[in-house]
Structures are given as structure tokens and as C-alpha cells.
Coordinates of N, CA and C in Angstrom, one line a residue:
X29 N 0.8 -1.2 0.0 CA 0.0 0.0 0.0 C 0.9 1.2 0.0
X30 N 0.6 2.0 -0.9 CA 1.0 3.8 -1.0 C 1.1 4.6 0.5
X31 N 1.8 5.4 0.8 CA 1.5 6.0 1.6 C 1.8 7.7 1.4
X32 N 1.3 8.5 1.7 CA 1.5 9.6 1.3 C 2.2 10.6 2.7
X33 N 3.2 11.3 2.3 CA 3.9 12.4 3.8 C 3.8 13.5 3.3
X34 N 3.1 14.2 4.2 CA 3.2 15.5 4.0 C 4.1 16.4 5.3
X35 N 4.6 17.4 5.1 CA 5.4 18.3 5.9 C 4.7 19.8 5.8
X36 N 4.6 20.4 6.6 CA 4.0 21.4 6.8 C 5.3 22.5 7.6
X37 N 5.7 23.3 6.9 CA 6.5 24.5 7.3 C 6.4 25.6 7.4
X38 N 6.4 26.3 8.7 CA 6.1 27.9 8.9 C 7.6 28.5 9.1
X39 N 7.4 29.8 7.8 CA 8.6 30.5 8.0 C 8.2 31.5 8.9
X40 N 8.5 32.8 8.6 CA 8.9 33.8 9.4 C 7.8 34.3 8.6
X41 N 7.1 35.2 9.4 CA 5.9 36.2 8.5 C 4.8 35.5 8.5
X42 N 4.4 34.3 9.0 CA 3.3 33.3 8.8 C 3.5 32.9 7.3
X43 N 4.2 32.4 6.7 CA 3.9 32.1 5.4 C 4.2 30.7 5.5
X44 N 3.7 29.7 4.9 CA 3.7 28.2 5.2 C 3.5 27.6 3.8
X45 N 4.8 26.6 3.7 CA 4.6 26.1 2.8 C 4.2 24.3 3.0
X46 N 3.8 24.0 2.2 CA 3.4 22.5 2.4 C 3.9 21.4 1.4
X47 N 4.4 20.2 1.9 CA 5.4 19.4 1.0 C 4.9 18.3 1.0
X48 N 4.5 17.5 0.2 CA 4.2 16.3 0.4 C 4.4 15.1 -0.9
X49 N 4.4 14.0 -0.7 CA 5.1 13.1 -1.5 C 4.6 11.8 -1.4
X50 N 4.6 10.8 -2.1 CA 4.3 9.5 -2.2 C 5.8 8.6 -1.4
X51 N 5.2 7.6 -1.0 CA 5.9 6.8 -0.6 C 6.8 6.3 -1.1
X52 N 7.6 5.1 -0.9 CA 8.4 4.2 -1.9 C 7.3 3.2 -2.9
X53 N 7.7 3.4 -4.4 CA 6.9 2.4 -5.2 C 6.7 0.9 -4.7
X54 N 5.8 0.5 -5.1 CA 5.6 -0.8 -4.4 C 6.2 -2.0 -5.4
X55 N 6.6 -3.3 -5.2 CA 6.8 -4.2 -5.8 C 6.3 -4.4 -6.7
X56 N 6.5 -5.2 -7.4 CA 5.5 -5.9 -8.7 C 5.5 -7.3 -7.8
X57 N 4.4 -7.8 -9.0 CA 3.2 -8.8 -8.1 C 3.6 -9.8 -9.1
X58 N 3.9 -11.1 -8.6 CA 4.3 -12.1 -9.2 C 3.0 -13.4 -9.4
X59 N 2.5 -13.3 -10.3 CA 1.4 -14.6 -10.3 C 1.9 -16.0 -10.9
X60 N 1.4 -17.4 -10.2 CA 1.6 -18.4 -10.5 C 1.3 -19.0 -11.6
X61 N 0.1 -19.0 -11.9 CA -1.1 -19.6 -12.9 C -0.9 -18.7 -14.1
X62 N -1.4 -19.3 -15.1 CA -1.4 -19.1 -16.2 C -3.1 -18.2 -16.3
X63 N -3.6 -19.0 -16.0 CA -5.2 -18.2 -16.1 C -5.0 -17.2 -15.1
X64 N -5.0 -17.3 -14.3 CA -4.8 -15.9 -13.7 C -4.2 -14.6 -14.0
X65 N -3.3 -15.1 -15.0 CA -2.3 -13.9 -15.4 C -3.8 -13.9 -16.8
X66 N -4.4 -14.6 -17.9 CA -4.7 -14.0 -19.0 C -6.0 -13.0 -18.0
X67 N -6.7 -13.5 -17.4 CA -7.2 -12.8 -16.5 C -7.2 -11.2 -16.1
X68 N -5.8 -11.3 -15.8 CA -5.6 -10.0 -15.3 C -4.9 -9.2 -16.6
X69 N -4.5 -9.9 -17.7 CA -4.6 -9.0 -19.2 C -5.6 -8.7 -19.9
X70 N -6.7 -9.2 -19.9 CA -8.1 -9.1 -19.5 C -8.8 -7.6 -18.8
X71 N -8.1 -7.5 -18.0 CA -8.4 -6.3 -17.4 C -9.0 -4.9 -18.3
X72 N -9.2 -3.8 -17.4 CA -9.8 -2.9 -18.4 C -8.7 -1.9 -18.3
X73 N -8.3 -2.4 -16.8 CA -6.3 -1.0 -17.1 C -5.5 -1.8 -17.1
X74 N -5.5 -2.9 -17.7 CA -4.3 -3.4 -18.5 C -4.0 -2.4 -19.6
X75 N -2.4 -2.4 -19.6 CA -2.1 -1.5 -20.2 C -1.1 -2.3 -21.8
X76 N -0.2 -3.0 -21.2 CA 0.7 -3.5 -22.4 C 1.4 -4.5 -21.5
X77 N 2.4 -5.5 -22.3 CA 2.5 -7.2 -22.0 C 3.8 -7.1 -22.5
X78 N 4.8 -7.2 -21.9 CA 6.4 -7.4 -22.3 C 6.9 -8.7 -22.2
X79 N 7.6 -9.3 -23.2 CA 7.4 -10.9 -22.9 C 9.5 -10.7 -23.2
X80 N 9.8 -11.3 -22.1 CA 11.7 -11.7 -22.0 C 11.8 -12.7 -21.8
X81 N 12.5 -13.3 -23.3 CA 12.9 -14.3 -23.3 C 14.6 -14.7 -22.8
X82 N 14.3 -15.5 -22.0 CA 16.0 -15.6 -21.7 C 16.4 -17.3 -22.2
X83 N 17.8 -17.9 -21.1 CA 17.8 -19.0 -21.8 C 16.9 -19.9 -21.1
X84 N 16.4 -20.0 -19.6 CA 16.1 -21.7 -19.6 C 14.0 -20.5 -18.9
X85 N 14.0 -19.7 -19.2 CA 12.5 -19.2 -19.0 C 11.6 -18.3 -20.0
X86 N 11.1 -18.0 -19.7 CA 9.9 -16.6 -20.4 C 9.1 -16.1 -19.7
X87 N 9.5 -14.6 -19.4 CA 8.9 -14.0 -18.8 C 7.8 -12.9 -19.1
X88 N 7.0 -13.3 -18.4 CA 5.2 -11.9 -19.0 C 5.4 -10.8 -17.8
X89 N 5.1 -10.1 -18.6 CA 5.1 -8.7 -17.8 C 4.1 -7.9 -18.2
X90 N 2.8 -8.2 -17.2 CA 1.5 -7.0 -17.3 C 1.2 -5.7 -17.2
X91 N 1.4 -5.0 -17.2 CA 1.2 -3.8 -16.8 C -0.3 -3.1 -16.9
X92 N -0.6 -2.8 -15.3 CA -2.2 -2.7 -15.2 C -2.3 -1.3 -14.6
X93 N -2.8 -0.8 -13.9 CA -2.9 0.5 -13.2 C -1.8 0.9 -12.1
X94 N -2.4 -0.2 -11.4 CA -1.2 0.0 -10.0 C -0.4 -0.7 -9.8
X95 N 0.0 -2.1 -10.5 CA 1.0 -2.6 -10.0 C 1.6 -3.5 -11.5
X96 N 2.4 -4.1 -11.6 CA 3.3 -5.1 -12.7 C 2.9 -6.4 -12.1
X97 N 2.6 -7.1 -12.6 CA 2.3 -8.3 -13.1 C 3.0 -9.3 -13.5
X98 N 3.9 -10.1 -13.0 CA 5.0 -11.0 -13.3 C 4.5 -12.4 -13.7
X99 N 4.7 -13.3 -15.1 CA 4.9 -15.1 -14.9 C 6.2 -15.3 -15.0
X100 N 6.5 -16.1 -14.8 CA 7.5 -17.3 -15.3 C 6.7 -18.6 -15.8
X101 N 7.6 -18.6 -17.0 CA 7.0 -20.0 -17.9 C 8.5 -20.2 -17.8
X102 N 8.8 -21.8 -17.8 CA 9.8 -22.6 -17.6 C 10.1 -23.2 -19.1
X103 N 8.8 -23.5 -19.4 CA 8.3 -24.1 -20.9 C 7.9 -23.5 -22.2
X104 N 8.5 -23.6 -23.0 CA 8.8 -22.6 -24.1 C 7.9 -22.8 -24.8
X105 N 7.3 -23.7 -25.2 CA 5.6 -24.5 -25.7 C 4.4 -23.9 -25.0
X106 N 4.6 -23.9 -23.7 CA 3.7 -22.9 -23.1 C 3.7 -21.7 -23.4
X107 N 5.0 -21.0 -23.5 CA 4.8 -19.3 -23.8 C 4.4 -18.9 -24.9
X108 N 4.7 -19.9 -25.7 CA 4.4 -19.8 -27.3 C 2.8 -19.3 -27.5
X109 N 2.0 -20.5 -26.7 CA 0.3 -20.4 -26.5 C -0.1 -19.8 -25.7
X110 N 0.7 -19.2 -24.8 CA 0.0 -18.0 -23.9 C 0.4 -16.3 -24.5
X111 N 1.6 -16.6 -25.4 CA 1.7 -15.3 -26.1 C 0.3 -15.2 -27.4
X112 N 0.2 -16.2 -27.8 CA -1.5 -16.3 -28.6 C -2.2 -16.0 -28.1
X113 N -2.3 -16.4 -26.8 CA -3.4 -16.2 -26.4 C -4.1 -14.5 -25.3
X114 N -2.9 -14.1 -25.4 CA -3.0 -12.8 -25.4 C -4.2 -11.6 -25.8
X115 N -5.2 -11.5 -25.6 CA -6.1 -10.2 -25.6 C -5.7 -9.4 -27.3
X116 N -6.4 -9.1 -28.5 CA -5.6 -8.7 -29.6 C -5.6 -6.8 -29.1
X117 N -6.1 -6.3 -28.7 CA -6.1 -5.1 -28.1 C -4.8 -4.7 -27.4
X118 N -4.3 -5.6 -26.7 CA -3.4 -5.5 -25.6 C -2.2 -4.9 -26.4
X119 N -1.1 -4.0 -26.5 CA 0.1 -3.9 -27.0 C 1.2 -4.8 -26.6
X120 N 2.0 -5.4 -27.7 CA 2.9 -6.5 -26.8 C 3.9 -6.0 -27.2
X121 N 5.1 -6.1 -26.6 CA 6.6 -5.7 -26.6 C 7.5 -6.8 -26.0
X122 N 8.5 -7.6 -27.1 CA 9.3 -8.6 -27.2 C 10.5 -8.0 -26.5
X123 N 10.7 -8.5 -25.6 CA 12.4 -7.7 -24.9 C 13.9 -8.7 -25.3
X124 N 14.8 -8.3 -25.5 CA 15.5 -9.4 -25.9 C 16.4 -9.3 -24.7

């Protein structure tokens, strides 16, 4: 969860200025399931889907309103059919 600080400072003369700021960004959210994740690309603030391929995984990366969205696919057969199966709306970006 977000948290917001504010600081409140009086100089000289009564003049007051007020400062405030957001917390530290939060993690990204790592999902297990495969349905779960098309699910949350699905979404309506889903925004775009970055898929990094390395050597022994494939990784999804959702991007929704408030938080990132992580899989790991182990299985390259699998990513193949969950990159299909992807939302056609959604924007996808191949990372190398």
C-alpha cells in the first residue's frame, strides 16, 4: 500500500509552505497460474504485456494501473500459446 507524507512548514511572516510526497513504489506482483495472469490481461487497465525471453524461462510482464504483473513460464511450448493467447487489443513488446 501507498502512503502519502506531507510536511508542513512555517517560516517567518506566517507564510507556510506545504510538501508532500508519495511513498516508496511498491513491488510488482508475481502470479503463478497461467489463467490468472490471462485474466488480469483481460483487465480494463491493462495497459501492455512485455514478454523476455532468456535462456532456460519466459517471462510476462503486465502492466495494469497500480502494480506489474509477473509469470515465469519454464516451458517454451507454453509461452508460445499464452503469447496467442494474449487479448488482440493488448500492446505486446518482445524484450531481448
Amino acid at each position: 500500500m501507498s502512503r502519502k507524507i506531507t510536511f508542513n512548514l512555517v517560516l517567518h511572516n506566517n507564510i507556510c509552505i506545504c510538501l508532500s510526497f508519495l511513498g516508496p513504489p511498491e513491488m510488482p506482483r508475481q502470479i503463478t497460474e497461467i489463467k490468472e495472469f490471462l485474466m488480469t490481461a483481460r483487465r480494463k487497465d491493462a495497459k501492455s504485456v512485455k514478454i523476455k525471453k532468456n535462456s532456460d524461462n519466459v517471462k510476462f510482464k503486465v502492466r495494469c494501473s497500480k502494480y506489474l504483473y509477473t509469470l515465469v513460464i519454464q516451458d517454451k511450448e507454453k509461452a508460445e500459446k499464452l503469447k496467442q493467447s494474449l487479448p488482440p487489443g493488448l500492446q505486446v513488446k518482445e524484450l531481448k
